[in-house]
CSV table of C-alpha atoms in Angstrom, one decimal:
chain,number,residue,atom,x,y,z
A,1,UNK,CA,-19.5,-7.7,93.6
A,2,UNK,CA,-16.8,-5.7,91.9
A,3,UNK,CA,-17.4,-5.4,88.1
A,4,UNK,CA,-15.1,-4.1,85.4
A,5,UNK,CA,-17.1,-3.1,82.3
A,6,UNK,CA,-14.7,-2.8,79.4
A,7,UNK,CA,-16.0,-0.3,76.8
A,8,UNK,CA,-17.6,3.2,77.0
A,9,UNK,CA,-20.3,2.8,74.3
A,10,UNK,CA,-24.0,2.4,74.9
A,11,UNK,CA,-23.8,-1.2,75.9
A,12,UNK,CA,-21.1,-0.6,78.4
A,13,UNK,CA,-22.9,2.5,79.9
A,14,UNK,CA,-26.2,0.6,80.0
A,15,UNK,CA,-24.7,-2.4,81.8
A,16,UNK,CA,-22.6,-0.3,84.1
A,17,UNK,CA,-25.6,1.8,85.1
A,18,UNK,CA,-27.6,-1.3,85.8
A,19,UNK,CA,-24.9,-3.0,87.9
A,20,UNK,CA,-24.4,0.3,89.8
A,21,UNK,CA,-28.1,0.6,90.5
A,22,UNK,CA,-28.0,-3.0,91.9
A,23,UNK,CA,-25.4,-1.9,94.4
A,24,UNK,CA,-22.4,-3.4,92.7
A,25,UNK,CA,-19.0,-1.6,92.6
A,26,UNK,CA,-18.5,-0.7,88.9
A,27,UNK,CA,-15.4,0.5,87.0
A,28,UNK,CA,-15.6,1.2,83.3
A,29,UNK,CA,-12.4,0.3,81.5
A,30,UNK,CA,-11.2,2.3,78.5
A,31,UNK,CA,-8.0,2.5,76.6
A,32,UNK,CA,-7.1,6.1,77.7
A,33,UNK,CA,-9.3,7.5,80.4
A,34,UNK,CA,-7.9,11.1,79.9
A,35,UNK,CA,-8.9,11.0,76.2
A,36,UNK,CA,-12.3,9.5,77.0
A,37,UNK,CA,-13.0,12.3,79.5
A,38,UNK,CA,-11.7,15.0,77.2
A,39,UNK,CA,-14.2,14.3,74.5
A,40,UNK,CA,-16.9,17.0,74.2
A,41,UNK,CA,-18.8,15.7,71.1
A,42,UNK,CA,-21.1,12.8,70.8
A,43,UNK,CA,-19.3,9.6,69.6
A,44,UNK,CA,-19.7,8.0,66.2
A,45,UNK,CA,-22.8,6.2,67.4
A,46,UNK,CA,-24.4,9.4,68.7
A,47,UNK,CA,-23.8,8.7,72.4
A,48,UNK,CA,-23.4,11.8,74.6
A,49,UNK,CA,-19.8,12.6,75.7
A,50,UNK,CA,-18.7,10.2,78.4
A,51,UNK,CA,-17.9,12.9,80.9
A,52,UNK,CA,-21.5,14.1,80.7
A,53,UNK,CA,-22.8,10.5,81.2
A,54,UNK,CA,-20.4,10.0,84.1
A,55,UNK,CA,-21.6,13.2,85.8
A,56,UNK,CA,-25.0,11.5,86.1
A,57,UNK,CA,-23.5,8.3,87.4
A,58,UNK,CA,-21.1,9.5,90.0
A,59,UNK,CA,-20.5,6.1,91.7
A,60,UNK,CA,-19.2,4.5,88.4
A,61,UNK,CA,-15.5,4.9,88.1
A,62,UNK,CA,-13.5,5.2,84.9
A,63,UNK,CA,-10.0,3.6,84.6
A,64,UNK,CA,-7.6,2.1,82.1
A,65,UNK,CA,-8.5,-1.4,80.9
A,66,UNK,CA,-5.8,-3.0,83.1
A,67,UNK,CA,-6.7,-1.0,86.3
A,68,UNK,CA,-10.4,-1.7,85.8
A,69,UNK,CA,-9.8,-5.4,85.3
A,70,UNK,CA,-7.2,-5.7,88.2
A,71,UNK,CA,-9.7,-4.3,90.7
A,72,UNK,CA,-12.6,-6.5,89.6
A,73,UNK,CA,-14.0,-9.9,90.4
A,74,UNK,CA,-16.0,-10.1,87.2
A,75,UNK,CA,-15.2,-8.6,83.8
A,76,UNK,CA,-17.8,-7.6,81.2
A,77,UNK,CA,-16.6,-7.2,77.6
A,78,UNK,CA,-18.7,-4.6,75.8
A,79,UNK,CA,-16.0,-3.3,73.5
A,80,UNK,CA,-16.5,-3.2,69.8
A,81,UNK,CA,-16.1,-6.8,68.6
A,82,UNK,CA,-13.3,-6.0,66.2
A,83,UNK,CA,-11.3,-4.4,69.0
A,84,UNK,CA,-12.1,-6.9,71.8
A,85,UNK,CA,-9.0,-9.0,71.7
A,86,UNK,CA,-6.8,-5.9,71.8
A,87,UNK,CA,-8.8,-4.5,74.7
A,88,UNK,CA,-8.6,-7.7,76.6
A,89,UNK,CA,-4.8,-7.9,75.9
A,90,UNK,CA,-4.6,-4.4,77.4
A,91,UNK,CA,-6.6,-5.6,80.4
A,92,UNK,CA,-4.0,-8.3,80.8
A,93,UNK,CA,-4.2,-12.1,81.1
A,94,UNK,CA,-3.2,-12.0,84.7
A,95,UNK,CA,-6.1,-9.7,85.5
A,96,UNK,CA,-8.6,-12.0,83.8
A,97,UNK,CA,-7.2,-15.3,85.2
A,98,UNK,CA,-9.8,-17.3,87.2
A,99,UNK,CA,-12.5,-14.6,86.7
A,100,UNK,CA,-15.8,-14.8,85.0
A,101,UNK,CA,-15.5,-12.9,81.7
A,102,UNK,CA,-18.9,-12.0,80.3
A,103,UNK,CA,-18.6,-11.5,76.6
A,104,UNK,CA,-21.4,-9.3,75.2
A,105,UNK,CA,-19.6,-8.2,72.0
A,106,UNK,CA,-20.2,-9.2,68.4
A,107,UNK,CA,-17.5,-9.3,65.8
A,108,UNK,CA,-19.2,-6.9,63.4
A,109,UNK,CA,-17.0,-5.6,60.6
A,110,UNK,CA,-18.4,-2.2,59.4
A,111,UNK,CA,-15.4,-1.6,57.1
A,112,UNK,CA,-17.4,-2.4,54.0
A,113,UNK,CA,-20.4,-0.3,55.1
A,114,UNK,CA,-23.9,-1.4,56.3
A,115,UNK,CA,-24.9,-4.1,57.0
A,116,UNK,CA,-21.7,-5.2,58.6
A,117,UNK,CA,-20.3,-8.7,58.0
A,118,UNK,CA,-19.1,-11.0,60.8
A,119,UNK,CA,-15.4,-11.9,61.3
A,120,UNK,CA,-14.9,-14.5,62.5
A,121,UNK,CA,-18.0,-16.4,61.3
A,122,UNK,CA,-19.4,-19.9,61.0
A,123,UNK,CA,-16.3,-21.9,61.8
A,124,UNK,CA,-15.1,-19.7,64.8
A,125,UNK,CA,-16.5,-17.0,67.0
A,126,UNK,CA,-15.3,-14.1,69.1
A,127,UNK,CA,-16.3,-15.9,72.2
A,128,UNK,CA,-14.0,-18.8,71.3
A,129,UNK,CA,-11.2,-16.5,70.3
A,130,UNK,CA,-11.4,-14.9,73.7
A,131,UNK,CA,-11.5,-18.2,75.5
A,132,UNK,CA,-8.5,-19.5,73.5
A,133,UNK,CA,-6.5,-16.3,74.0
A,134,UNK,CA,-7.2,-16.2,77.7
A,135,UNK,CA,-7.4,-19.9,78.8
A,136,UNK,CA,-7.4,-18.9,82.5
A,137,UNK,CA,-10.6,-16.8,82.1
A,138,UNK,CA,-14.0,-18.3,82.5
A,139,UNK,CA,-15.7,-16.9,79.4
A,140,UNK,CA,-19.5,-16.8,79.2
A,141,UNK,CA,-21.1,-15.4,76.0
A,142,UNK,CA,-24.4,-13.9,76.7
A,143,UNK,CA,-26.7,-10.9,76.0
A,144,UNK,CA,-25.2,-10.3,72.6
A,145,UNK,CA,-28.4,-11.0,70.7
A,146,UNK,CA,-30.4,-7.9,71.7
A,147,UNK,CA,-30.2,-4.2,72.1
A,148,UNK,CA,-28.7,-2.8,75.3
A,149,UNK,CA,-31.9,-1.5,76.8
A,150,UNK,CA,-33.4,-4.9,76.6
A,151,UNK,CA,-30.4,-6.6,78.3
A,152,UNK,CA,-31.1,-4.8,81.5
A,153,UNK,CA,-34.9,-4.4,81.3
A,154,UNK,CA,-36.3,-7.5,79.6
A,155,UNK,CA,-39.9,-6.4,80.4
A,156,UNK,CA,-39.6,-3.6,77.8
A,157,UNK,CA,-40.2,-6.3,75.2
A,158,UNK,CA,-43.7,-7.9,75.7
A,159,UNK,CA,-44.2,-11.6,76.2
A,160,UNK,CA,-41.7,-14.3,76.8
A,161,UNK,CA,-38.3,-14.1,75.2
A,162,UNK,CA,-34.9,-15.7,75.5
A,163,UNK,CA,-31.3,-15.0,76.5
A,164,UNK,CA,-28.6,-17.5,75.7
A,165,UNK,CA,-25.5,-18.5,77.6
A,166,UNK,CA,-22.5,-20.3,76.1
A,167,UNK,CA,-19.4,-21.3,78.0
A,168,UNK,CA,-17.2,-24.1,79.3
A,169,UNK,CA,-17.5,-23.5,83.0
A,170,UNK,CA,-20.8,-24.6,84.6
A,171,UNK,CA,-20.1,-22.5,87.8
A,172,UNK,CA,-19.5,-19.4,85.7
A,173,UNK,CA,-22.7,-19.9,83.7
A,174,UNK,CA,-24.6,-20.3,87.0
A,175,UNK,CA,-23.1,-17.0,88.2
A,176,UNK,CA,-24.1,-15.3,85.0
A,177,UNK,CA,-27.6,-16.8,85.1
A,178,UNK,CA,-27.9,-15.4,88.7
A,179,UNK,CA,-26.8,-12.0,87.4
A,180,UNK,CA,-29.4,-12.2,84.5
A,181,UNK,CA,-32.1,-13.0,87.1
A,182,UNK,CA,-31.1,-9.9,89.0
A,183,UNK,CA,-31.6,-7.9,85.7
A,184,UNK,CA,-35.2,-9.2,85.6
A,185,UNK,CA,-34.8,-12.3,83.4
A,186,UNK,CA,-37.0,-15.2,84.5
A,187,UNK,CA,-34.9,-18.3,84.9
A,188,UNK,CA,-37.1,-20.0,82.3
A,189,UNK,CA,-35.9,-17.4,79.7
A,190,UNK,CA,-32.2,-18.4,80.1
A,191,UNK,CA,-31.2,-21.1,77.6
A,192,UNK,CA,-27.8,-22.8,78.2
A,193,UNK,CA,-26.6,-23.8,74.8
A,194,UNK,CA,-23.6,-25.7,76.0
A,195,UNK,CA,-19.9,-24.9,75.5
A,196,UNK,CA,-18.3,-21.7,74.1
A,197,UNK,CA,-18.4,-23.2,70.6
A,198,UNK,CA,-22.1,-22.5,70.6
A,199,UNK,CA,-21.3,-18.7,70.6
A,200,UNK,CA,-21.0,-19.3,66.8
A,201,UNK,CA,-24.8,-19.7,66.8
A,202,UNK,CA,-25.6,-16.6,68.8
A,203,UNK,CA,-23.1,-14.3,67.0
A,204,UNK,CA,-24.6,-15.5,63.7
A,205,UNK,CA,-28.0,-14.2,64.9
A,206,UNK,CA,-26.7,-10.6,64.3
A,207,UNK,CA,-27.3,-10.5,60.6
A,208,UNK,CA,-30.9,-11.4,61.1
A,209,UNK,CA,-31.1,-9.0,64.1
A,210,UNK,CA,-29.9,-6.1,61.9
A,211,UNK,CA,-32.4,-6.9,59.1
A,212,UNK,CA,-35.2,-7.3,61.6
A,213,UNK,CA,-34.4,-3.8,63.0
A,214,UNK,CA,-34.6,-2.5,59.5
A,215,UNK,CA,-37.9,-4.3,58.7
A,216,UNK,CA,-39.6,-3.5,62.0
A,217,UNK,CA,-38.2,0.1,62.3
A,218,UNK,CA,-37.2,-0.3,66.0
A,219,UNK,CA,-34.8,-2.3,68.2
A,220,UNK,CA,-37.2,-3.2,71.0
A,221,UNK,CA,-37.6,-6.8,70.0
A,222,UNK,CA,-35.9,-10.1,71.0
A,223,UNK,CA,-35.7,-13.7,70.0
A,224,UNK,CA,-37.9,-16.2,71.8
A,225,UNK,CA,-37.5,-19.9,71.4
A,226,UNK,CA,-41.1,-21.2,71.3
A,227,UNK,CA,-41.4,-24.8,72.3
A,228,UNK,CA,-38.1,-24.9,74.3
A,229,UNK,CA,-38.4,-27.2,77.2
A,230,UNK,CA,-35.8,-29.3,79.1
A,231,UNK,CA,-34.6,-32.4,77.2
A,232,UNK,CA,-36.1,-35.6,78.6
B,1,UNK,CA,-52.5,-24.8,41.9
B,2,UNK,CA,-49.8,-27.1,40.3
B,3,UNK,CA,-46.7,-27.4,42.5
B,4,UNK,CA,-43.3,-28.9,41.7
B,5,UNK,CA,-41.5,-29.9,44.9
B,6,UNK,CA,-37.9,-30.5,44.1
B,7,UNK,CA,-36.3,-33.0,46.4
B,8,UNK,CA,-37.3,-36.3,47.8
B,9,UNK,CA,-36.1,-35.9,51.4
B,10,UNK,CA,-38.2,-35.3,54.5
B,11,UNK,CA,-38.8,-31.6,53.8
B,12,UNK,CA,-39.9,-32.4,50.2
B,13,UNK,CA,-42.2,-35.2,51.3
B,14,UNK,CA,-43.7,-33.2,54.2
B,15,UNK,CA,-44.4,-30.2,52.0
B,16,UNK,CA,-45.7,-32.4,49.1
B,17,UNK,CA,-48.0,-34.2,51.4
B,18,UNK,CA,-49.4,-31.0,52.9
B,19,UNK,CA,-49.9,-29.4,49.4
B,20,UNK,CA,-51.6,-32.6,48.3
B,21,UNK,CA,-53.9,-32.6,51.3
B,22,UNK,CA,-54.9,-29.1,50.5
B,23,UNK,CA,-56.1,-30.2,47.1
B,24,UNK,CA,-53.1,-28.9,45.0
B,25,UNK,CA,-51.7,-30.9,42.1
B,26,UNK,CA,-48.2,-32.0,43.3
B,27,UNK,CA,-45.2,-33.4,41.4
B,28,UNK,CA,-42.1,-34.2,43.3
B,29,UNK,CA,-39.0,-33.6,41.2
B,30,UNK,CA,-35.9,-35.8,41.4
B,31,UNK,CA,-32.7,-36.3,39.4
B,32,UNK,CA,-33.5,-39.8,38.3
B,33,UNK,CA,-37.0,-41.1,39.1
B,34,UNK,CA,-36.1,-44.7,38.2
B,35,UNK,CA,-33.2,-44.7,40.7
B,36,UNK,CA,-35.4,-42.9,43.3
B,37,UNK,CA,-38.1,-45.6,43.0
B,38,UNK,CA,-35.6,-48.5,42.9
B,39,UNK,CA,-34.2,-47.7,46.4
B,40,UNK,CA,-35.3,-50.3,49.0
B,41,UNK,CA,-33.3,-49.0,52.0
B,42,UNK,CA,-33.8,-45.9,54.1
B,43,UNK,CA,-31.8,-42.9,52.9
B,44,UNK,CA,-28.9,-41.4,54.7
B,45,UNK,CA,-31.3,-39.4,56.9
B,46,UNK,CA,-33.3,-42.4,57.9
B,47,UNK,CA,-36.3,-41.7,55.6
B,48,UNK,CA,-38.2,-44.7,54.4
B,49,UNK,CA,-37.7,-45.7,50.8
B,50,UNK,CA,-39.5,-43.2,48.5
B,51,UNK,CA,-41.6,-45.9,46.8
B,52,UNK,CA,-43.0,-46.9,50.2
B,53,UNK,CA,-43.8,-43.2,50.9
B,54,UNK,CA,-45.4,-42.7,47.5
B,55,UNK,CA,-47.6,-45.8,48.0
B,56,UNK,CA,-49.2,-43.9,50.9
B,57,UNK,CA,-49.5,-40.7,48.8
B,58,UNK,CA,-50.9,-42.0,45.5
B,59,UNK,CA,-51.9,-38.6,44.1
B,60,UNK,CA,-48.4,-37.2,44.4
B,61,UNK,CA,-46.5,-37.8,41.1
B,62,UNK,CA,-42.7,-38.3,40.8
B,63,UNK,CA,-40.9,-36.9,37.8
B,64,UNK,CA,-37.5,-35.7,36.7
B,65,UNK,CA,-36.6,-32.2,37.8
B,66,UNK,CA,-37.3,-30.7,34.4
B,67,UNK,CA,-40.6,-32.5,33.9
B,68,UNK,CA,-41.8,-31.6,37.3
B,69,UNK,CA,-40.9,-27.9,36.9
B,70,UNK,CA,-42.3,-27.7,33.4
B,71,UNK,CA,-45.7,-28.8,34.5
B,72,UNK,CA,-45.9,-26.5,37.5
B,73,UNK,CA,-47.1,-23.0,38.3
B,74,UNK,CA,-45.0,-22.8,41.5
B,75,UNK,CA,-41.7,-24.5,42.3
B,76,UNK,CA,-40.5,-25.4,45.8
B,77,UNK,CA,-36.8,-26.1,46.3
B,78,UNK,CA,-36.3,-28.6,49.1
B,79,UNK,CA,-33.1,-30.1,47.7
B,80,UNK,CA,-30.0,-30.3,49.8
B,81,UNK,CA,-28.6,-26.8,49.9
B,82,UNK,CA,-25.2,-27.8,48.5
B,83,UNK,CA,-27.0,-29.4,45.5
B,84,UNK,CA,-29.7,-26.8,44.9
B,85,UNK,CA,-28.1,-24.9,42.1
B,86,UNK,CA,-27.4,-28.1,40.2
B,87,UNK,CA,-30.9,-29.3,40.8
B,88,UNK,CA,-32.4,-26.0,39.6
B,89,UNK,CA,-30.1,-26.1,36.5
B,90,UNK,CA,-31.6,-29.5,35.8
B,91,UNK,CA,-35.1,-28.1,36.2
B,92,UNK,CA,-34.1,-25.6,33.6
B,93,UNK,CA,-34.3,-21.8,33.6
B,94,UNK,CA,-37.1,-21.8,31.1
B,95,UNK,CA,-39.2,-23.9,33.4
B,96,UNK,CA,-38.6,-21.5,36.3
B,97,UNK,CA,-39.1,-18.2,34.3
B,98,UNK,CA,-41.9,-16.0,35.7
B,99,UNK,CA,-42.7,-18.5,38.4
B,100,UNK,CA,-42.7,-18.2,42.1
B,101,UNK,CA,-39.7,-20.3,43.3
B,102,UNK,CA,-40.0,-21.0,47.1
B,103,UNK,CA,-36.5,-21.7,48.4
B,104,UNK,CA,-36.6,-23.7,51.6
B,105,UNK,CA,-33.1,-25.0,51.4
B,106,UNK,CA,-30.1,-24.2,53.6
B,107,UNK,CA,-26.5,-24.4,52.2
B,108,UNK,CA,-25.2,-26.7,55.0
B,109,UNK,CA,-21.9,-28.3,54.3
B,110,UNK,CA,-21.5,-31.6,56.2
B,111,UNK,CA,-18.2,-32.5,54.5
B,112,UNK,CA,-16.3,-31.7,57.7
B,113,UNK,CA,-18.8,-33.5,59.9
B,114,UNK,CA,-21.3,-32.2,62.5
B,115,UNK,CA,-22.2,-29.4,63.1
B,116,UNK,CA,-22.1,-28.5,59.4
B,117,UNK,CA,-20.8,-25.1,58.2
B,118,UNK,CA,-22.6,-22.8,55.9
B,119,UNK,CA,-21.4,-22.0,52.3
B,120,UNK,CA,-22.1,-19.4,51.2
B,121,UNK,CA,-22.3,-17.4,54.4
B,122,UNK,CA,-22.4,-13.9,55.7
B,123,UNK,CA,-21.7,-11.9,52.5
B,124,UNK,CA,-23.9,-14.1,50.2
B,125,UNK,CA,-26.7,-16.7,50.6
B,126,UNK,CA,-28.2,-19.6,48.7
B,127,UNK,CA,-31.4,-17.5,48.2
B,128,UNK,CA,-29.4,-14.8,46.4
B,129,UNK,CA,-27.4,-17.3,44.4
B,130,UNK,CA,-30.6,-18.9,43.1
B,131,UNK,CA,-32.1,-15.5,42.3
B,132,UNK,CA,-28.9,-14.4,40.5
B,133,UNK,CA,-28.7,-17.7,38.6
B,134,UNK,CA,-32.3,-17.6,37.5
B,135,UNK,CA,-33.2,-13.9,37.1
B,136,UNK,CA,-36.5,-14.8,35.6
B,137,UNK,CA,-37.6,-16.7,38.6
B,138,UNK,CA,-39.4,-14.9,41.5
B,139,UNK,CA,-37.5,-16.3,44.4
B,140,UNK,CA,-39.0,-16.2,47.9
B,141,UNK,CA,-36.9,-17.6,50.7
B,142,UNK,CA,-39.1,-18.9,53.5
B,143,UNK,CA,-39.6,-21.8,56.0
B,144,UNK,CA,-35.9,-22.6,56.2
B,145,UNK,CA,-35.7,-21.8,59.9
B,146,UNK,CA,-37.6,-24.7,61.3
B,147,UNK,CA,-38.0,-28.5,61.1
B,148,UNK,CA,-40.3,-29.8,58.3
B,149,UNK,CA,-43.1,-30.9,60.7
B,150,UNK,CA,-43.5,-27.4,62.0
B,151,UNK,CA,-43.5,-25.8,58.5
B,152,UNK,CA,-46.9,-27.4,57.7
B,153,UNK,CA,-48.3,-27.6,61.2
B,154,UNK,CA,-47.2,-24.5,63.2
B,155,UNK,CA,-49.6,-25.4,66.0
B,156,UNK,CA,-47.4,-28.3,67.1
B,157,UNK,CA,-45.1,-25.6,68.6
B,158,UNK,CA,-47.0,-23.9,71.5
B,159,UNK,CA,-47.4,-20.1,71.6
B,160,UNK,CA,-46.7,-17.6,68.9
B,161,UNK,CA,-43.7,-18.0,66.6
B,162,UNK,CA,-42.5,-16.6,63.4
B,163,UNK,CA,-41.9,-17.4,59.8
B,164,UNK,CA,-39.8,-15.1,57.6
B,165,UNK,CA,-40.1,-14.2,53.9
B,166,UNK,CA,-37.4,-12.7,51.8
B,167,UNK,CA,-37.6,-11.8,48.2
B,168,UNK,CA,-37.6,-9.1,45.5
B,169,UNK,CA,-41.1,-9.5,44.2
B,170,UNK,CA,-43.9,-8.2,46.4
B,171,UNK,CA,-46.6,-10.2,44.5
B,172,UNK,CA,-44.6,-13.4,44.9
B,173,UNK,CA,-44.2,-12.8,48.6
B,174,UNK,CA,-48.0,-12.1,48.9
B,175,UNK,CA,-48.7,-15.5,47.2
B,176,UNK,CA,-46.3,-17.2,49.5
B,177,UNK,CA,-47.9,-15.6,52.5
B,178,UNK,CA,-51.3,-16.8,51.4
B,179,UNK,CA,-49.8,-20.3,51.1
B,180,UNK,CA,-48.4,-20.1,54.6
B,181,UNK,CA,-51.8,-19.0,55.9
B,182,UNK,CA,-53.3,-22.1,54.3
B,183,UNK,CA,-50.7,-24.2,56.2
B,184,UNK,CA,-52.0,-22.7,59.4
B,185,UNK,CA,-49.7,-19.7,59.9
B,186,UNK,CA,-51.5,-16.7,61.3
B,187,UNK,CA,-50.8,-13.6,59.2
B,188,UNK,CA,-49.3,-11.9,62.3
B,189,UNK,CA,-46.6,-14.6,62.4
B,190,UNK,CA,-45.3,-13.9,58.9
B,191,UNK,CA,-42.4,-11.4,58.9
B,192,UNK,CA,-41.4,-9.8,55.6
B,193,UNK,CA,-37.7,-9.0,56.0
B,194,UNK,CA,-37.3,-7.3,52.7
B,195,UNK,CA,-35.3,-8.3,49.6
B,196,UNK,CA,-33.7,-11.6,48.9
B,197,UNK,CA,-30.4,-10.3,50.5
B,198,UNK,CA,-32.1,-10.8,53.8
B,199,UNK,CA,-31.9,-14.5,53.2
B,200,UNK,CA,-28.4,-14.2,54.7
B,201,UNK,CA,-30.0,-13.5,58.0
B,202,UNK,CA,-32.4,-16.5,58.0
B,203,UNK,CA,-29.8,-18.9,56.6
B,204,UNK,CA,-27.4,-17.8,59.3
B,205,UNK,CA,-30.0,-18.9,61.9
B,206,UNK,CA,-29.2,-22.5,61.1
B,207,UNK,CA,-26.0,-22.8,63.3
B,208,UNK,CA,-28.1,-21.7,66.3
B,209,UNK,CA,-31.0,-23.9,65.3
B,210,UNK,CA,-28.7,-26.9,65.2
B,211,UNK,CA,-27.2,-26.1,68.6
B,212,UNK,CA,-30.6,-25.5,70.1
B,213,UNK,CA,-31.7,-28.9,68.9
B,214,UNK,CA,-28.7,-30.3,70.7
B,215,UNK,CA,-29.4,-28.4,73.9
B,216,UNK,CA,-33.1,-29.0,74.0
B,217,UNK,CA,-33.0,-32.6,72.7
B,218,UNK,CA,-35.8,-32.1,70.2
B,219,UNK,CA,-36.7,-30.2,67.0
B,220,UNK,CA,-40.2,-29.1,67.9
B,221,UNK,CA,-39.3,-25.5,68.6
B,222,UNK,CA,-39.2,-22.3,66.5
B,223,UNK,CA,-38.0,-18.7,66.6
B,224,UNK,CA,-40.4,-16.1,67.7
B,225,UNK,CA,-39.7,-12.4,67.4
B,226,UNK,CA,-41.1,-10.9,70.6
B,227,UNK,CA,-41.9,-7.2,70.3
B,228,UNK,CA,-42.3,-7.3,66.5
B,229,UNK,CA,-44.9,-4.8,65.3
B,230,UNK,CA,-45.3,-2.9,62.1
B,231,UNK,CA,-42.9,0.0,61.7
B,232,UNK,CA,-44.6,3.4,62.2
């Protein structure tokens, strides 16, 4: 499968490396590939310069958002949530049409400091905004409720724990569930919440996630829904 | 211990019955006890008339908010979240001062239908509003992330699962943790998130809780934090 992973941060790098290791063809999309490659200092989150990372992942390509999306069959949005709609506009509606768009981003607003607030929140979500802005895309919200390392290696958190999927397109959710299985998620860990509106629920987990990280002192945890079982 | 449980809904009744069964002295607080006892029809949530319930729980008293709070050592707020500040005003700041106030309510706004929205949300919480309005009270937010039956009988959900506490007063949180233990919660299930500001995180679980109830078709589930362990 040909994947475009939009975003060069730790989530994008982690997912790109995993997809690459599974034999997929992966292109990371960024606003300005030249600028991304020219950086020699760690980014604001402490990630090593992208060129250094790419040297260790030689089969992962880097391209502009639109080029990455155009050549892909599936698009993964790992851009900063406040910039996601702009990034997807740059990718281009025509390059998203008909494709599964996996939205991993959270609309965290750090402009007032830490902890960030969410915008939109409660009566809307980034997942819904993306689906509305790109009605031809088959948006599936998933993996946004855990740290990047856990997304691609669920076994690093002991015991059972859950990953949620939200979206309008049953076939797209099935494809994403198969991808999650290939990442190591047991099928019983995948909880289909329903339509993309349910992304409000998972995006609103982030405030608790951030406070748990503070209270526990690490990010190697995840939410598990104890007592979940199929509806009768 | 003498408890005032404010609110006559299913959460209030469930907690009052449990506290009563543990040998505590329990008074349920309501706005107008005469009106509460005069009802002969199920309430809007389908709960049987209060008088019928009370006939089966003869040692639980019913009193006006202020009377219930005045006679208590610990106050439990189970009123509807949108009405909680008014209910606590009726209880009276003097009757809350110095006491542990366990806030179980969620500020769910059903005025626009289902699913409800949260107000306040994200940059404030009901737990914080109560603490600000009653600075003499020792507010602990807890148990608001699960259905009433699970609050007092955690074993009805299989496996490990979590209950969160948020509050400014360490002694109050320790007292609440001891109460949770008496309800059947293992000490390892209690996660102290920090100050009352962290109530934002647990109140914002409700949108996902509501959607999980819809997706699973039942309410006998709970959140578990897999990988939680004490910070080093």
